[in-house]
Coordinates of C-alpha atoms in Angstrom, one line a residue:
Q1 CA 0.0 0.1 0.0
V2 CA 0.9 3.7 -0.1
Q3 CA 1.5 5.3 3.2
L4 CA 0.4 8.9 3.6
V5 CA 1.2 11.2 6.6
E6 CA -0.4 14.6 6.9
S7 CA 1.3 17.5 8.8
G8 CA 0.8 21.3 9.2
G9 CA -2.5 21.6 10.9
G10 CA -3.2 23.9 13.9
L11 CA -5.3 26.7 15.3
V12 CA -5.5 29.9 13.3
Q13 CA -7.9 33.0 13.4
A14 CA -10.3 33.6 10.8
G15 CA -8.8 35.2 7.7
G16 CA -5.4 33.7 8.4
S17 CA -3.5 31.1 6.2
L18 CA -2.2 27.4 6.9
R19 CA -0.5 25.0 4.6
L20 CA -1.0 21.5 5.1
S21 CA 1.6 18.8 3.9
C22 CA 1.1 15.1 3.0
A23 CA 4.3 12.9 2.7
A24 CA 3.7 9.8 0.7
S25 CA 5.9 6.6 0.7
G26 CA 5.6 3.2 -0.7
R27 CA 4.5 2.9 -4.2
T28 CA 5.7 5.4 -6.9
F29 CA 4.0 8.8 -6.0
R30 CA 4.4 10.0 -9.5
A31 CA 1.6 7.6 -10.6
Y32 CA -1.0 8.7 -8.3
A33 CA -3.6 11.4 -8.5
M34 CA -3.6 13.1 -4.9
G35 CA -6.1 15.0 -2.7
W36 CA -7.6 16.5 0.4
F37 CA -10.9 15.7 2.2
R38 CA -12.2 17.0 5.4
Q39 CA -14.6 16.2 7.9
A40 CA -16.1 18.4 10.7
P41 CA -18.0 16.8 13.8
G42 CA -21.3 15.6 13.2
K43 CA -20.9 16.1 9.3
E44 CA -19.8 13.8 6.5
R45 CA -16.5 13.7 4.9
E46 CA -16.4 16.1 2.0
F47 CA -14.0 16.4 -1.0
V48 CA -11.9 19.5 -0.8
A49 CA -9.3 19.4 -3.6
A50 CA -7.5 17.0 -6.1
V51 CA -4.5 17.2 -8.3
S52 CA -4.0 14.7 -11.3
W53 CA -1.0 12.4 -11.4
S54 CA 0.7 14.5 -14.0
G55 CA 0.0 17.8 -11.9
D56 CA -1.7 19.4 -15.0
N57 CA -5.3 19.5 -13.6
T58 CA -6.7 20.6 -10.2
Y59 CA -10.2 20.5 -9.0
Y60 CA -12.0 22.2 -6.0
A61 CA -14.9 22.1 -3.9
D62 CA -17.0 25.1 -4.5
S63 CA -16.7 26.1 -0.9
V64 CA -12.9 26.5 -1.2
K65 CA -12.5 27.9 -4.7
G66 CA -10.3 31.0 -4.6
R67 CA -9.0 30.2 -1.4
F68 CA -7.3 27.0 -1.3
T69 CA -4.5 25.8 -3.6
I70 CA -3.4 22.2 -4.0
S71 CA 0.0 21.4 -5.6
R72 CA 2.5 18.6 -5.5
D73 CA 6.2 18.0 -5.5
D74 CA 7.2 14.6 -7.0
A75 CA 10.7 15.0 -6.0
K76 CA 9.7 15.2 -2.3
N77 CA 6.8 12.7 -2.7
T78 CA 4.7 15.3 -1.3
V79 CA 1.3 17.0 -1.8
Y80 CA 0.2 20.5 -0.3
L81 CA -2.7 22.4 0.4
Q82 CA -2.3 26.0 0.8
M83 CA -5.4 27.4 2.9
N84 CA -5.9 31.2 2.6
S85 CA -8.6 33.4 3.9
L86 CA -9.7 30.7 6.4
K87 CA -13.3 30.8 7.7
P88 CA -14.6 29.2 11.0
E89 CA -16.5 26.8 8.7
D90 CA -13.1 25.5 7.4
T91 CA -12.8 23.8 10.9
A92 CA -12.1 20.1 10.6
V93 CA -10.0 17.0 10.4
Y94 CA -8.3 17.3 7.1
Y95 CA -7.1 13.9 5.2
C96 CA -4.8 13.4 2.6
A97 CA -5.8 10.9 -0.1
A98 CA -4.4 9.0 -3.2
D99 CA -5.8 7.1 -6.0
G100 CA -4.7 5.8 -9.5
R101 CA -7.4 8.0 -11.0
T102 CA -8.3 11.6 -10.4
A103 CA -12.1 11.1 -10.7
R104 CA -12.2 8.0 -8.6
L105 CA -10.0 9.8 -5.9
R106 CA -13.0 12.4 -5.6
V107 CA -15.6 9.8 -4.4
D108 CA -13.6 6.6 -3.2
P109 CA -9.9 6.9 -2.6
D110 CA -7.7 3.9 -2.3
Y111 CA -5.5 5.3 0.3
W112 CA -5.9 7.6 3.2
G113 CA -3.7 9.5 5.8
Q114 CA -4.5 9.6 9.6
G115 CA -5.9 13.3 9.3
T116 CA -4.7 16.4 10.8
Q117 CA -6.8 18.9 12.7
V118 CA -7.6 22.4 11.4
T119 CA -9.2 24.7 13.7
V120 CA -10.3 28.2 12.8
S121 CA -11.4 30.7 15.7
S122 CA -14.1 33.2 14.7

């Protein structure tokens, strides 16, 4: 399997920024689409962002468009989520995910990280 480890979560004030990182190991990172999901208490897990295996295409949930940016660094086997203009409703556990196809990643990823907490104070 692919192992995914997130980092960079924490407590920030509304309007602030945070960058999450996800380090991958195991199978070849280059061949996988990567993405981020989040889950708030009492809410279902929701898709946040994804980047294709080539890095050429990115996808975002409507709620984060214009504020979040996903990117990948294949040399470091790492995917990032830059979060700007954070809102209290962004508070959630954020999970890194990987899959062989970008479309499938958005609904049922093959691999998951352990999650990292992001809390945005109002």
